[in-house]
Tab-separated table of C-alpha atoms in Angstrom:
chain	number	residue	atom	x	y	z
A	75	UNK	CA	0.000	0.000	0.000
A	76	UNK	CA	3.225	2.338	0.451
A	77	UNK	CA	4.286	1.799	-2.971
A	78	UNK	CA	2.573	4.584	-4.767
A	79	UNK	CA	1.609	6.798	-2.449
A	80	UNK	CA	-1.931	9.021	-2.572
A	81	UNK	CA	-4.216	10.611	-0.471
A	82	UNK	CA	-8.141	10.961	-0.463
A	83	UNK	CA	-10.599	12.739	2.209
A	84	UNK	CA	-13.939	13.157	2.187
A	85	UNK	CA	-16.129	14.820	3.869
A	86	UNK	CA	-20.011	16.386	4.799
A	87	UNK	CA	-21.669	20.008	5.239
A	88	UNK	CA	-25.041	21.438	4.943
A	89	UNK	CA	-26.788	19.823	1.620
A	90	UNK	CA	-23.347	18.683	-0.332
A	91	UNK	CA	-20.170	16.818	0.162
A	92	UNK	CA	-16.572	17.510	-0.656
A	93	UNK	CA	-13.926	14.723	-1.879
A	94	UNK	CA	-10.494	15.591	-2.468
A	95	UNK	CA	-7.523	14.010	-3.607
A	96	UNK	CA	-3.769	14.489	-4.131
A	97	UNK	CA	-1.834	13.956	-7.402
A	98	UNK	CA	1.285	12.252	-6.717
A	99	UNK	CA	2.219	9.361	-8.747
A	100	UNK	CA	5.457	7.520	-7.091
A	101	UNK	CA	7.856	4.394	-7.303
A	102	UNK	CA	8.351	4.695	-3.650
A	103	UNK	CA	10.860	7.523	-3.484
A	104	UNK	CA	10.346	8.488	-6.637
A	105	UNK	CA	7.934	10.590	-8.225
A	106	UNK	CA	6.867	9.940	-12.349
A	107	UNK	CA	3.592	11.979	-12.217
A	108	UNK	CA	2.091	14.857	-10.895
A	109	UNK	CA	-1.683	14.612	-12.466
A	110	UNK	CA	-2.200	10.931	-10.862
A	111	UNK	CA	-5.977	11.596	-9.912
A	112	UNK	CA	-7.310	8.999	-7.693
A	113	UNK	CA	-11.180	10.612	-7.035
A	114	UNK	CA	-13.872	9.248	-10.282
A	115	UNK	CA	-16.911	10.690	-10.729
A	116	UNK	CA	-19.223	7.458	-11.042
A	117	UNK	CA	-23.124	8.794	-11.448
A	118	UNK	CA	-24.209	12.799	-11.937
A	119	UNK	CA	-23.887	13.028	-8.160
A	120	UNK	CA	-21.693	10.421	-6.437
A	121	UNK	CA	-17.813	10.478	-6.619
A	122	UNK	CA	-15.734	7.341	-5.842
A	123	UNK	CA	-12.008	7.944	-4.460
A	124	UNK	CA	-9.205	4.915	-4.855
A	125	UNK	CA	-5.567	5.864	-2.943
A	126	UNK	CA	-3.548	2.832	-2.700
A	127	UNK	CA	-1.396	0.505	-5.430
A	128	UNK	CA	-1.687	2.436	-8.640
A	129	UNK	CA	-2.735	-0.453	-10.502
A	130	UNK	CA	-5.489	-1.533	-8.686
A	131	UNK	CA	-6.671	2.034	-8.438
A	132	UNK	CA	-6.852	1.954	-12.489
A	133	UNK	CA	-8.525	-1.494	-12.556
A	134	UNK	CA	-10.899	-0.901	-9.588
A	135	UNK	CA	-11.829	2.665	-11.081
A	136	UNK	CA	-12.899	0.636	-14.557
A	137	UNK	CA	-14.351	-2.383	-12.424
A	138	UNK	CA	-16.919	-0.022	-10.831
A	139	UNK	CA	-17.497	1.599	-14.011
A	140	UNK	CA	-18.312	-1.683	-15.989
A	141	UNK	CA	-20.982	-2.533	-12.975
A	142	UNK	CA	-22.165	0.555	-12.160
A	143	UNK	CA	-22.848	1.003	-16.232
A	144	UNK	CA	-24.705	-3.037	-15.952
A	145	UNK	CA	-26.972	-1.466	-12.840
A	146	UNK	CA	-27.789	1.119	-14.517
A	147	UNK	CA	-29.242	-0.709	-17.771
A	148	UNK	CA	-31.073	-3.196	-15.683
A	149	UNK	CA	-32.484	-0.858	-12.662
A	150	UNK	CA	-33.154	2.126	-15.449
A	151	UNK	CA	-31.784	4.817	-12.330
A	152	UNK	CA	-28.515	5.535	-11.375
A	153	UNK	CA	-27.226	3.741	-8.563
A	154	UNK	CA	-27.422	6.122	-5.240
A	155	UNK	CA	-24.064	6.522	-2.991
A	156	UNK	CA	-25.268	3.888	-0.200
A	157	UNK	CA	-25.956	1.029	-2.754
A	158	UNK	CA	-22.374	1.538	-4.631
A	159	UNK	CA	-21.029	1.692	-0.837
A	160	UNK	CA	-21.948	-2.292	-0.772
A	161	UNK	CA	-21.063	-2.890	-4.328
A	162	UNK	CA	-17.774	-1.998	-3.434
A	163	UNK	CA	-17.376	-3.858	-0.404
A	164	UNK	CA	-18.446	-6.667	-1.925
A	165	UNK	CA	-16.091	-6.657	-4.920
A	166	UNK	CA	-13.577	-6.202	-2.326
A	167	UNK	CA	-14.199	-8.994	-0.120
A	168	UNK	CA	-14.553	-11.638	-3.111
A	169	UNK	CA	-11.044	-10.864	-3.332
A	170	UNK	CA	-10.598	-11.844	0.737
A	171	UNK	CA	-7.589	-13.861	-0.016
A	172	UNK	CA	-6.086	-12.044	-2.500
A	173	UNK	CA	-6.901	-8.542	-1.779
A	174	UNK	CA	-6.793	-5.444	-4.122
A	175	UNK	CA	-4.681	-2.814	-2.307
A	176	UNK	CA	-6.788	0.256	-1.953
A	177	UNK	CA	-9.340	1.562	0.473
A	178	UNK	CA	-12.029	3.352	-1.302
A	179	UNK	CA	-13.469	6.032	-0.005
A	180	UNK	CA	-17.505	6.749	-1.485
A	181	UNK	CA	-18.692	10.316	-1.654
A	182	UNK	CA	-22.225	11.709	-3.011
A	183	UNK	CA	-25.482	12.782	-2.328
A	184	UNK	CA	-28.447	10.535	-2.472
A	185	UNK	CA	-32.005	10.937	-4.263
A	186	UNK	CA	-32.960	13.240	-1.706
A	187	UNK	CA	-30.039	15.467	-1.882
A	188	UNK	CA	-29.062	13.847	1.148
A	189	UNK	CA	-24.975	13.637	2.104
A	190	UNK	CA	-23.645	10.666	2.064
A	191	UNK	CA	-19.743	9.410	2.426
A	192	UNK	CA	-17.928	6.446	4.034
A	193	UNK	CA	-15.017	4.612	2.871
A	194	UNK	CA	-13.577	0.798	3.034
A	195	UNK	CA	-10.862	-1.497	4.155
A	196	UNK	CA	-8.808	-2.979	1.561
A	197	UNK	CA	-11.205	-5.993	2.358
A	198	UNK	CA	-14.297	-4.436	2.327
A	199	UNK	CA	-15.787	-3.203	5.717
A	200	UNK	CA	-17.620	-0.161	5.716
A	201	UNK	CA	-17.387	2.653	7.816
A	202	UNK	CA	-20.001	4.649	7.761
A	203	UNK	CA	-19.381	8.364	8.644
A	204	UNK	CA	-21.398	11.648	9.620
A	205	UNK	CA	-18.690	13.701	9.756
A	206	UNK	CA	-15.474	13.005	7.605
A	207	UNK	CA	-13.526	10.153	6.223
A	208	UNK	CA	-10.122	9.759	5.141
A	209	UNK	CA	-7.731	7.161	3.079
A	210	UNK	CA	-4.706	6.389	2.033
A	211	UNK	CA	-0.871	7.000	3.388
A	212	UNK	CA	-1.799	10.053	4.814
A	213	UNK	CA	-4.673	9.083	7.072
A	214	UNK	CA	-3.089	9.493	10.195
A	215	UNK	CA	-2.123	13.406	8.969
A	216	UNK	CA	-5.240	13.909	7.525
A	217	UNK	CA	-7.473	12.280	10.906
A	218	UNK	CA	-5.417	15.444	12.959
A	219	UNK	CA	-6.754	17.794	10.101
A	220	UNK	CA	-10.416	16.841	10.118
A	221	UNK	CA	-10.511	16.278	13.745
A	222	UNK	CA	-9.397	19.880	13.960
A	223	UNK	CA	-10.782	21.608	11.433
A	224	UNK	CA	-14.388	19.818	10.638
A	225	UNK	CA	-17.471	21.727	11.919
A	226	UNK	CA	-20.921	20.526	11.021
A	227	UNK	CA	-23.215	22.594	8.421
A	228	UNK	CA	-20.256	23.881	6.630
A	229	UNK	CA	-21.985	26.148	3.108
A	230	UNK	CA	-20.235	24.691	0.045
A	231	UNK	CA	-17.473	27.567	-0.191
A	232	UNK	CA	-16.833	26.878	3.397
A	233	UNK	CA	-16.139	23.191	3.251
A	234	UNK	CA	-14.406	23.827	0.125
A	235	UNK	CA	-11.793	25.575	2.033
A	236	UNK	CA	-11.984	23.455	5.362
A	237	UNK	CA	-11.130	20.325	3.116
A	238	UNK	CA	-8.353	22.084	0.613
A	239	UNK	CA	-6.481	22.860	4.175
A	240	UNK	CA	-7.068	19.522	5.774
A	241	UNK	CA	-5.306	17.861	2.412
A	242	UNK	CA	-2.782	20.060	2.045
A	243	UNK	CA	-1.617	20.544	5.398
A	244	UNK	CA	-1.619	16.927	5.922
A	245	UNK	CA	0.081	15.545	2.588
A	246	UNK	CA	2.738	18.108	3.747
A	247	UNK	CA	3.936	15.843	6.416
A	248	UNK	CA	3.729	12.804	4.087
A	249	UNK	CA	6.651	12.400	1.433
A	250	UNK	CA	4.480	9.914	-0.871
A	251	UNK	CA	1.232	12.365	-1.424
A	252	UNK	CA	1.412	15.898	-2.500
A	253	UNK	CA	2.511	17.326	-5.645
A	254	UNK	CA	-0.857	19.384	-6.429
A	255	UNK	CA	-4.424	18.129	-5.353
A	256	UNK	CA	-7.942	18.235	-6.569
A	257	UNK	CA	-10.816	19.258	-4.795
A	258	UNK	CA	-14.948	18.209	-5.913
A	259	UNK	CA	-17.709	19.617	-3.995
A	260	UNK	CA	-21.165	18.046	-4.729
A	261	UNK	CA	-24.273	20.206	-4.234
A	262	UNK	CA	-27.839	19.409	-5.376
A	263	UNK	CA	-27.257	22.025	-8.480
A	264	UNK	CA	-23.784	21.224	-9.628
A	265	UNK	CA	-20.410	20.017	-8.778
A	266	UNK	CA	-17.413	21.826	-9.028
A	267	UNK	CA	-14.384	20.801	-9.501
A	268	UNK	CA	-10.709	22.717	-8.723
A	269	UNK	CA	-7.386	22.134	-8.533
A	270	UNK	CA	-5.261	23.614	-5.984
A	271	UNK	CA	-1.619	24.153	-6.700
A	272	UNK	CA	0.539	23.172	-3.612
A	273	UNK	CA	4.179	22.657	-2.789
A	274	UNK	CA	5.421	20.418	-5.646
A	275	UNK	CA	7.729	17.884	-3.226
B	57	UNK	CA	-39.888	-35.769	-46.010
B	58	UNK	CA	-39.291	-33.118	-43.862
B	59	UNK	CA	-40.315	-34.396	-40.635
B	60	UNK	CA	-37.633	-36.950	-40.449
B	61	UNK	CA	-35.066	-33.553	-40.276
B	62	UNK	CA	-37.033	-31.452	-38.064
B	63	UNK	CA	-36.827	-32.781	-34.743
B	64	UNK	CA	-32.680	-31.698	-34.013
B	65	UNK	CA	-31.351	-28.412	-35.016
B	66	UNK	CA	-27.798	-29.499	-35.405
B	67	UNK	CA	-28.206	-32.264	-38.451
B	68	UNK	CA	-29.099	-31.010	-42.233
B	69	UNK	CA	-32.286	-31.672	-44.290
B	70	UNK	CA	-31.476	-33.629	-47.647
B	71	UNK	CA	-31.766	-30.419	-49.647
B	72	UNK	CA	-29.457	-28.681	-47.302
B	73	UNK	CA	-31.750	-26.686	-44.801
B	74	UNK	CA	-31.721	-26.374	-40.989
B	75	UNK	CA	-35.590	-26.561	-40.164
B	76	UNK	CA	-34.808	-25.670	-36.855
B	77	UNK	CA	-33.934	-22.282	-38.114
B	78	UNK	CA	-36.693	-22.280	-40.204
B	79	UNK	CA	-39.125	-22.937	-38.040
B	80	UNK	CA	-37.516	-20.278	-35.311
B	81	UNK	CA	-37.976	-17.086	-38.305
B	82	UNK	CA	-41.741	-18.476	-38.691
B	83	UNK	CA	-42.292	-17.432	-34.708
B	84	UNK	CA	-40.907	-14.325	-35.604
B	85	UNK	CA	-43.232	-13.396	-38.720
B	86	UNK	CA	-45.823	-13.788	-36.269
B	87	UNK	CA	-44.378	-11.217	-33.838
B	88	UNK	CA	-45.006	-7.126	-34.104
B	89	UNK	CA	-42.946	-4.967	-36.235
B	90	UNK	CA	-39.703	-3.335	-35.870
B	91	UNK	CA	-38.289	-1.535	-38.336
B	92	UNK	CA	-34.565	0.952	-38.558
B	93	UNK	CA	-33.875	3.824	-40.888
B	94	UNK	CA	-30.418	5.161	-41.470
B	95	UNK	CA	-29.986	8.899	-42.069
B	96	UNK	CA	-27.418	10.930	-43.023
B	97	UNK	CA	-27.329	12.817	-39.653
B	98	UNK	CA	-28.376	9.836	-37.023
B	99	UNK	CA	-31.013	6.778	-37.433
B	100	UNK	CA	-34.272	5.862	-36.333
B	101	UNK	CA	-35.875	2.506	-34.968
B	102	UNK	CA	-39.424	2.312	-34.178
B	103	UNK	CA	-41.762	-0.608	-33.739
B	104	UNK	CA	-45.172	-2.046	-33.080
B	105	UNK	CA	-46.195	-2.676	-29.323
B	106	UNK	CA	-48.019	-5.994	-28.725
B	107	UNK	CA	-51.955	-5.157	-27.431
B	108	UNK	CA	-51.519	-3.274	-24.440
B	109	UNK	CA	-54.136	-3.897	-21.864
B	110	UNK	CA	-55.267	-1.855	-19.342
B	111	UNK	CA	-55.153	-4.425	-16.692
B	112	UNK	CA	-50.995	-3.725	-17.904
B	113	UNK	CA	-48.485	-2.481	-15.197
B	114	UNK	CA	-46.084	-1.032	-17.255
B	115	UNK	CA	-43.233	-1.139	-14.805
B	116	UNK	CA	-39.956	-1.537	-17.154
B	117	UNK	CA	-39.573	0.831	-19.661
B	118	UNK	CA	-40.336	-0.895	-23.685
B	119	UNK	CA	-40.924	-3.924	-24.643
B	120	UNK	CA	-39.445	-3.646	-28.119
B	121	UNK	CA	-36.742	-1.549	-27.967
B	122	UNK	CA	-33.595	-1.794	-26.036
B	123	UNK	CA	-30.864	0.238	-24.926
B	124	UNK	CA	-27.225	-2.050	-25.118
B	125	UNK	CA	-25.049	1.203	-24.034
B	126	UNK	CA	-24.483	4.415	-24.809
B	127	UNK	CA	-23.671	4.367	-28.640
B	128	UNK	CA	-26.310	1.990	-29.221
B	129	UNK	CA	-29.958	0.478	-29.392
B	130	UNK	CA	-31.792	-2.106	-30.663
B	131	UNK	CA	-34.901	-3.188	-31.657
B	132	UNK	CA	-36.426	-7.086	-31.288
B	133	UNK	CA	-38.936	-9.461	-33.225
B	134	UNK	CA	-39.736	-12.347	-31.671
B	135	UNK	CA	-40.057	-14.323	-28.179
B	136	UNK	CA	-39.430	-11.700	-25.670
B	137	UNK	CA	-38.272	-14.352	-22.855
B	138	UNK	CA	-35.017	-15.293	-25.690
B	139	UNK	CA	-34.734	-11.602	-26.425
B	140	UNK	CA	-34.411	-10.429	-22.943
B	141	UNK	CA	-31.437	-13.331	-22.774
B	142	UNK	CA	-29.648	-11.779	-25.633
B	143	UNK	CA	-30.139	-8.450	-24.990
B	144	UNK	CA	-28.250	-9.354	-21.281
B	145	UNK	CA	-25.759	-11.298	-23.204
B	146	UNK	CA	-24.551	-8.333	-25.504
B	147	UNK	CA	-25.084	-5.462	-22.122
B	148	UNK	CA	-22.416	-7.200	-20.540
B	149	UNK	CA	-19.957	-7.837	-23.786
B	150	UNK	CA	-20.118	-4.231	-24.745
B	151	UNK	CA	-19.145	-3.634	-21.084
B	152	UNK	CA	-16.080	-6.155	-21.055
B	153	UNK	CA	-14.705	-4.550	-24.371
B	154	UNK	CA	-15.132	-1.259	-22.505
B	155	UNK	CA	-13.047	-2.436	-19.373
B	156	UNK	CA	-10.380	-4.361	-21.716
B	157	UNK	CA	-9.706	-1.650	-24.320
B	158	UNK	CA	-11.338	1.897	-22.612
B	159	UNK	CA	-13.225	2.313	-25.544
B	160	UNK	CA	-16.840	1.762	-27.003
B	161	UNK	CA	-17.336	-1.610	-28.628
B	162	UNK	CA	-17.342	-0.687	-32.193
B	163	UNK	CA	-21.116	-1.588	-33.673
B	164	UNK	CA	-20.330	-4.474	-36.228
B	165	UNK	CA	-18.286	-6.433	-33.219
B	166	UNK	CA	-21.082	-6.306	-31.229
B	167	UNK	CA	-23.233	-7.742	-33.530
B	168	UNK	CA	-20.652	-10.264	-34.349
B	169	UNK	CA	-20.673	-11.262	-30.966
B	170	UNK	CA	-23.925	-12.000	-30.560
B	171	UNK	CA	-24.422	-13.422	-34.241
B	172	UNK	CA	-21.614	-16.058	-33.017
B	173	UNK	CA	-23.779	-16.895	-30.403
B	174	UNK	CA	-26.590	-17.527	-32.183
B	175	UNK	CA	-24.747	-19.547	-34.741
B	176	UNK	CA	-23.401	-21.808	-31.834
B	177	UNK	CA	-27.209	-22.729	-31.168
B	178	UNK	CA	-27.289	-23.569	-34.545
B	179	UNK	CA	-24.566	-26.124	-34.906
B	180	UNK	CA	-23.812	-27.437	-31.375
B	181	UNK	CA	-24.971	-27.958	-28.113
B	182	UNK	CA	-28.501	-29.767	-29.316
B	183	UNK	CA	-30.617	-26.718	-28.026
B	184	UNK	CA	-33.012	-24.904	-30.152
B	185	UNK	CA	-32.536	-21.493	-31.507
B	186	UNK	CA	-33.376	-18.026	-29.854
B	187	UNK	CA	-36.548	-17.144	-31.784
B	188	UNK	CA	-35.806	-13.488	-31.676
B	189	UNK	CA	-34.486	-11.142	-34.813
B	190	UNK	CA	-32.962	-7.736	-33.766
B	191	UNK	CA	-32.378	-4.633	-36.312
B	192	UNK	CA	-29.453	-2.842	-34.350
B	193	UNK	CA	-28.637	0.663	-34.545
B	194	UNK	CA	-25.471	2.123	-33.683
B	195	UNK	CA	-22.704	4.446	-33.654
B	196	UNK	CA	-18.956	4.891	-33.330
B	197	UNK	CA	-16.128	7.005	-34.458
B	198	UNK	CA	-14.914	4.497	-37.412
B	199	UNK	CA	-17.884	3.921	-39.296
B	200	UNK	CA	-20.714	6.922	-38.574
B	201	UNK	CA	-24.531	5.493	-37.969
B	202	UNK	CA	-24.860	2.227	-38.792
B	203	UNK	CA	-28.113	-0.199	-39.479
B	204	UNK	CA	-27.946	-3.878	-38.629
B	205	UNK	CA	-30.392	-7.192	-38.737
B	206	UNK	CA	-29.578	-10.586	-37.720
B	207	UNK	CA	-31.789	-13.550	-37.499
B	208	UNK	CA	-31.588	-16.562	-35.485
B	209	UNK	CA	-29.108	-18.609	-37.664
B	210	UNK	CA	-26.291	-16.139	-37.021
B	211	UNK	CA	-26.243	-14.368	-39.996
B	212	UNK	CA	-26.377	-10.451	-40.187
B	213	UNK	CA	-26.148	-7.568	-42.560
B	214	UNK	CA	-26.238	-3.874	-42.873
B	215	UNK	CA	-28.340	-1.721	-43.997
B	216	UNK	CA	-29.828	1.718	-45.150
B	217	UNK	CA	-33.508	0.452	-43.975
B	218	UNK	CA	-34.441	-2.831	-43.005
B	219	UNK	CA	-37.494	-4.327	-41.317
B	220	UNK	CA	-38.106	-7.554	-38.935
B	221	UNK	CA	-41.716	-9.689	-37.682
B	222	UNK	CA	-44.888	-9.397	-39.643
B	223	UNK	CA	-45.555	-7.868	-42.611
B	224	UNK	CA	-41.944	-7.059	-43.278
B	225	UNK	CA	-42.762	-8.314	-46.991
B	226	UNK	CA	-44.810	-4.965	-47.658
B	227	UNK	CA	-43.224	-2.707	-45.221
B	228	UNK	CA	-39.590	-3.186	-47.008
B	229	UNK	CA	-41.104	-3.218	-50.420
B	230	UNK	CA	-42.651	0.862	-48.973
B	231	UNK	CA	-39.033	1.586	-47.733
B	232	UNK	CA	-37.765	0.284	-51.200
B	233	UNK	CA	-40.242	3.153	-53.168
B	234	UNK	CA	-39.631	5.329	-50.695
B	235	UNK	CA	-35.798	5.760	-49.064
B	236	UNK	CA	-34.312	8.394	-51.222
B	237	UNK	CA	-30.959	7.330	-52.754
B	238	UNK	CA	-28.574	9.602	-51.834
B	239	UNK	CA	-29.773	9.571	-48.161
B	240	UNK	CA	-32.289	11.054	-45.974
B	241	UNK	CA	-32.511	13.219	-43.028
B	242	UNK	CA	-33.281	12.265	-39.710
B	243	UNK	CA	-36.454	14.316	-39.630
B	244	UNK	CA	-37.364	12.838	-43.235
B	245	UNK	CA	-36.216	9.254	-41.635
B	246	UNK	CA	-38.526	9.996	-38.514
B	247	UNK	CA	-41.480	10.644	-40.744
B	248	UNK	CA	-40.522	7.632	-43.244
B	249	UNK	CA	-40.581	5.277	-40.020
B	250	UNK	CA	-44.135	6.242	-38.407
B	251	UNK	CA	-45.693	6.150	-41.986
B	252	UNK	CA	-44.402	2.575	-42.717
B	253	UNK	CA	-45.539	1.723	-39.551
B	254	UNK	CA	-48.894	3.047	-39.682
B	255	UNK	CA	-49.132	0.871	-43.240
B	256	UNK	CA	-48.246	-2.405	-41.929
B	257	UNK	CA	-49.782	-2.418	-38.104
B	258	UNK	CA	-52.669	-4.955	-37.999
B	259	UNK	CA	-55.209	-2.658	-36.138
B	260	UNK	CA	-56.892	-0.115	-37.527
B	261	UNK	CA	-56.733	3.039	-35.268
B	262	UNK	CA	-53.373	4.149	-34.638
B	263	UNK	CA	-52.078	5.544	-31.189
B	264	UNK	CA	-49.062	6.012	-29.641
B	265	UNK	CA	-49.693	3.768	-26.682
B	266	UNK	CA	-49.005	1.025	-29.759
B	267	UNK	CA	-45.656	2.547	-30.579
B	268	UNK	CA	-42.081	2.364	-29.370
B	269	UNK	CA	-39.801	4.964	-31.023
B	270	UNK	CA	-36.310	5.644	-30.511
B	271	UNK	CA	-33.580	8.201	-32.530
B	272	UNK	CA	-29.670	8.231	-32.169
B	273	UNK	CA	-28.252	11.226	-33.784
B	274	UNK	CA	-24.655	13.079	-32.976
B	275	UNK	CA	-24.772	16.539	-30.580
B	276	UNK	CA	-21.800	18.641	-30.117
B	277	UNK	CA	-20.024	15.100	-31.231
B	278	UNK	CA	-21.379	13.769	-28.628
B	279	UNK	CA	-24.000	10.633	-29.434
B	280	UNK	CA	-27.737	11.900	-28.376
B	281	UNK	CA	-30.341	9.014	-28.027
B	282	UNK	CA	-33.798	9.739	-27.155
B	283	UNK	CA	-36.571	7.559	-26.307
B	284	UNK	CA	-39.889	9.048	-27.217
B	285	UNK	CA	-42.348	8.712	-24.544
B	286	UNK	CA	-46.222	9.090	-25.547
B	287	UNK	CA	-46.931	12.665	-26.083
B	288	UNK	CA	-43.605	13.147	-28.278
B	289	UNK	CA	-44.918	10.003	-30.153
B	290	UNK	CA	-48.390	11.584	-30.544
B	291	UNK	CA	-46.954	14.637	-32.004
B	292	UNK	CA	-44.978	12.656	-34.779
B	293	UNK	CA	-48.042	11.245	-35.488
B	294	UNK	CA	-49.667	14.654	-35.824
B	295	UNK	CA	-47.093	16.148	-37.848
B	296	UNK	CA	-47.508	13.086	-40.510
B	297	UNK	CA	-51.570	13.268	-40.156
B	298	UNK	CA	-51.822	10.146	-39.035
B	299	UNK	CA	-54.046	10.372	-35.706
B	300	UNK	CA	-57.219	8.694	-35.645
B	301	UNK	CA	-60.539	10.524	-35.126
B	302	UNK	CA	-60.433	8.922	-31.636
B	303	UNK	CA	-57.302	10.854	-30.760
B	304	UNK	CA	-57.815	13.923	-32.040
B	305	UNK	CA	-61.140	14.216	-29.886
B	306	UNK	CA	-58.915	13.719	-27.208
């Protein structure tokens, strides 16, 4: 899982939901790309984010998009954020034995408009959060950050700068994430997406 | 004589046909209409709805018409049970080409895919035939719009108009007379595709609760399909005078 190197937080305010992500590609100490993405945007208003081995995080990323595209012709509605929560741990767990090494993190709002994030073991078990969640080798920086910096009922432009400071600051203190980051907030209307430029080490 | 050949579909008759086959494109002349029209600018596939009764729940969307992904649709004749089977069959292999090459499964493969499938039922296996024909309607960045058919031995084509089920005798001798040549346009096709239908449907008033009618045409490059619900299916008819007194006291 420390082989790459990648970053992904998520997290709720008042009607919409952030997910951000950093940009570093790596071979361990290495770096070979800066605009290594790791967040997907799966249905008009959920957002999937993969940090872990690079390769799985390419394979998952079309795995979910080959199902999610087969749910959609069958159910004739786009799948909501809770429902692609359990696809995902299930397509993990098959793989019990064997695993795939990244732990997704799930991000959207459902048909109400309401949040909705958690994220998953490399296995498959869900944790389902209110407040924020966060993935990859910087979770331990990035658990400080949110801990610290979350409020509830944060307005879109709020959050949007509550999360962009909780990544940055924390992939600071990690040497395999960084090297620029990307930031999708999810309201009922629209979703924007920036990118923030940060300290390229 | 021919009784002795019927019975298994993988052994010839003594003048060379599979009556298996046969037999399978007899259920489908039986089964409502579906017809495709290529234009210069997109294509159009509409089709006959089997009676609707009230008594109905019309829970999934069409009974005729099909989406397989995003650059294409199709349109069935036939047993809908070995349609629905099919249409699964070729959902998931234009997904798998998407995952293995990150691109749209160009529209001949598809139908190649499934036409090998059929085929198989044709030669091995001892099972009957799917009694379904499909006219197939497609794009991708290669070839433009595209028109298919395939029927249940395997075999397909393209085309510029094609028809499948009952009456498709008379309805492709209409869209002989009356496809223009050098191409039409997708409004002309759209017009072209509810008149042939209105000629060849069984019953005699026409409404739009009978009808399933679907368009593919390119946006911005971008591939646009719409599915017409009932009012934008009324209006066509409309536009092409073809409402029934009982509709337009409506």
């Amino acid at each position: 899982m420390e082989y790459n190197g990648g970053a992904v937080v998520a997290m709720v305010g008042k009607n919409c939901v952030a997910i951000a992500c950093d940009k570093r590609l790596g071979v361990q100490a290495m770096t070979i790309s800066t605009e290594f993405k790791k967040t997907f945007q799966v249905t008009p208003k959920t957002y999937i984010g993969l940090p872990g081995l690079a390769t799985d995080v390419q394979t998952l990323a079309e795995k979910f998009r080959f199902k999610v595209n087969m749910y959609k012709l069958k159910e004739e509605r786009e799948i909501e954020p809770r429902t692609l929560a359990h696809l995902v741990s299930s397509t993990l767990y098959e793989r019990r034995w064997g695993p795939w090494f990244v732990e997704p993190v799930v991000a959207g709002l459902d048909k109400e408009n309401r949040p909705f994030i958690c994220s998953t073991d490399l296995i498959g078990c869900i944790n389902f959060a209110k407040d924020f969640v966060v993935s990859g080798t910087t979770s331990n920086q990035l658990y400080g950050m949110c801990e610290s910096l979350w409020e509830p009922d944060l307005e879109p432009e709020d959050l949007f700068e509550t999360i962009s400071q909780a990544l940055m600051n924390a992939v600071d203190r990690d040497c395999l994430s960084g090297w620029g980051a990307e930031v999708t907030i999810i309201t009922p209307d629209k979703i924007i997406t920036r990118t923030l430029k940060s300290r390229q080490d | 004589m021919s009784r002795r050949y019927d019975a298994r579909t993988t052994i010839f008759s003594p003048e060379g046909r599979l009556y298996q086959v046969e037999y399978a494109m007899e259920a489908i002349s039986h089964a409502s209409t579906a017809l495709g029209i290529l234009a210069k600018d997109g294509l159009v596939i509409a089709a006959e709805k089997k009676v609707a009764s009230k008594l109905l729940d019309e829970t999934k969307g069409g009974e005729k018409i099909y989406i397989i992904n995003d650059n294409m649709i199709c349109g069935v004749a036939g047993i809908t049970s070995d349609a629905n089977i099919l249409i699964n069959y070729v959902q998931t292999a234009a997904q798998q080409y998407l995952y293995t090459y990150n691109e749209d499964m160009p529209c001949e493969q598809l139908v190649q895919k499934l036409c090998d499938l059929k085929q198989g039922y044709t030669q091995y296996g001892g099972l009957r035939p799917f009694g379904v024909s499909f006219v197939y309607g497609g794009w991708d960045e290669h070839h433009g719009f595209q028109l298919y058919h395939s029927d249940p031995s395997g075999n397909y084509s393209g085309w510029k108009a094609t028809c499948i089920g009952a009456n498709t005798a008379s309805a492709q001798g209409i869209l002989r007379q009356e496809y223009k040549e050098e191409g039409v346009t997708l409004q002309e096709a759209k017009n072209l595709a509810i008149k042939v239908l209105s000629k060849t449907m069984d019953t005699t008033s026409l409404g739009s609760d009978k009808i399933e009618f679907a368009t593919l045409e390119l946006v911005d490059g971008k591939v646009v399909r719409r599915i017409f619900n009932q009012s934008e299916i009324e209006a066509l008819l409309k536009e092409n005078n073809l409402l029934t007194k009982t509709e337009e006291a409506k």
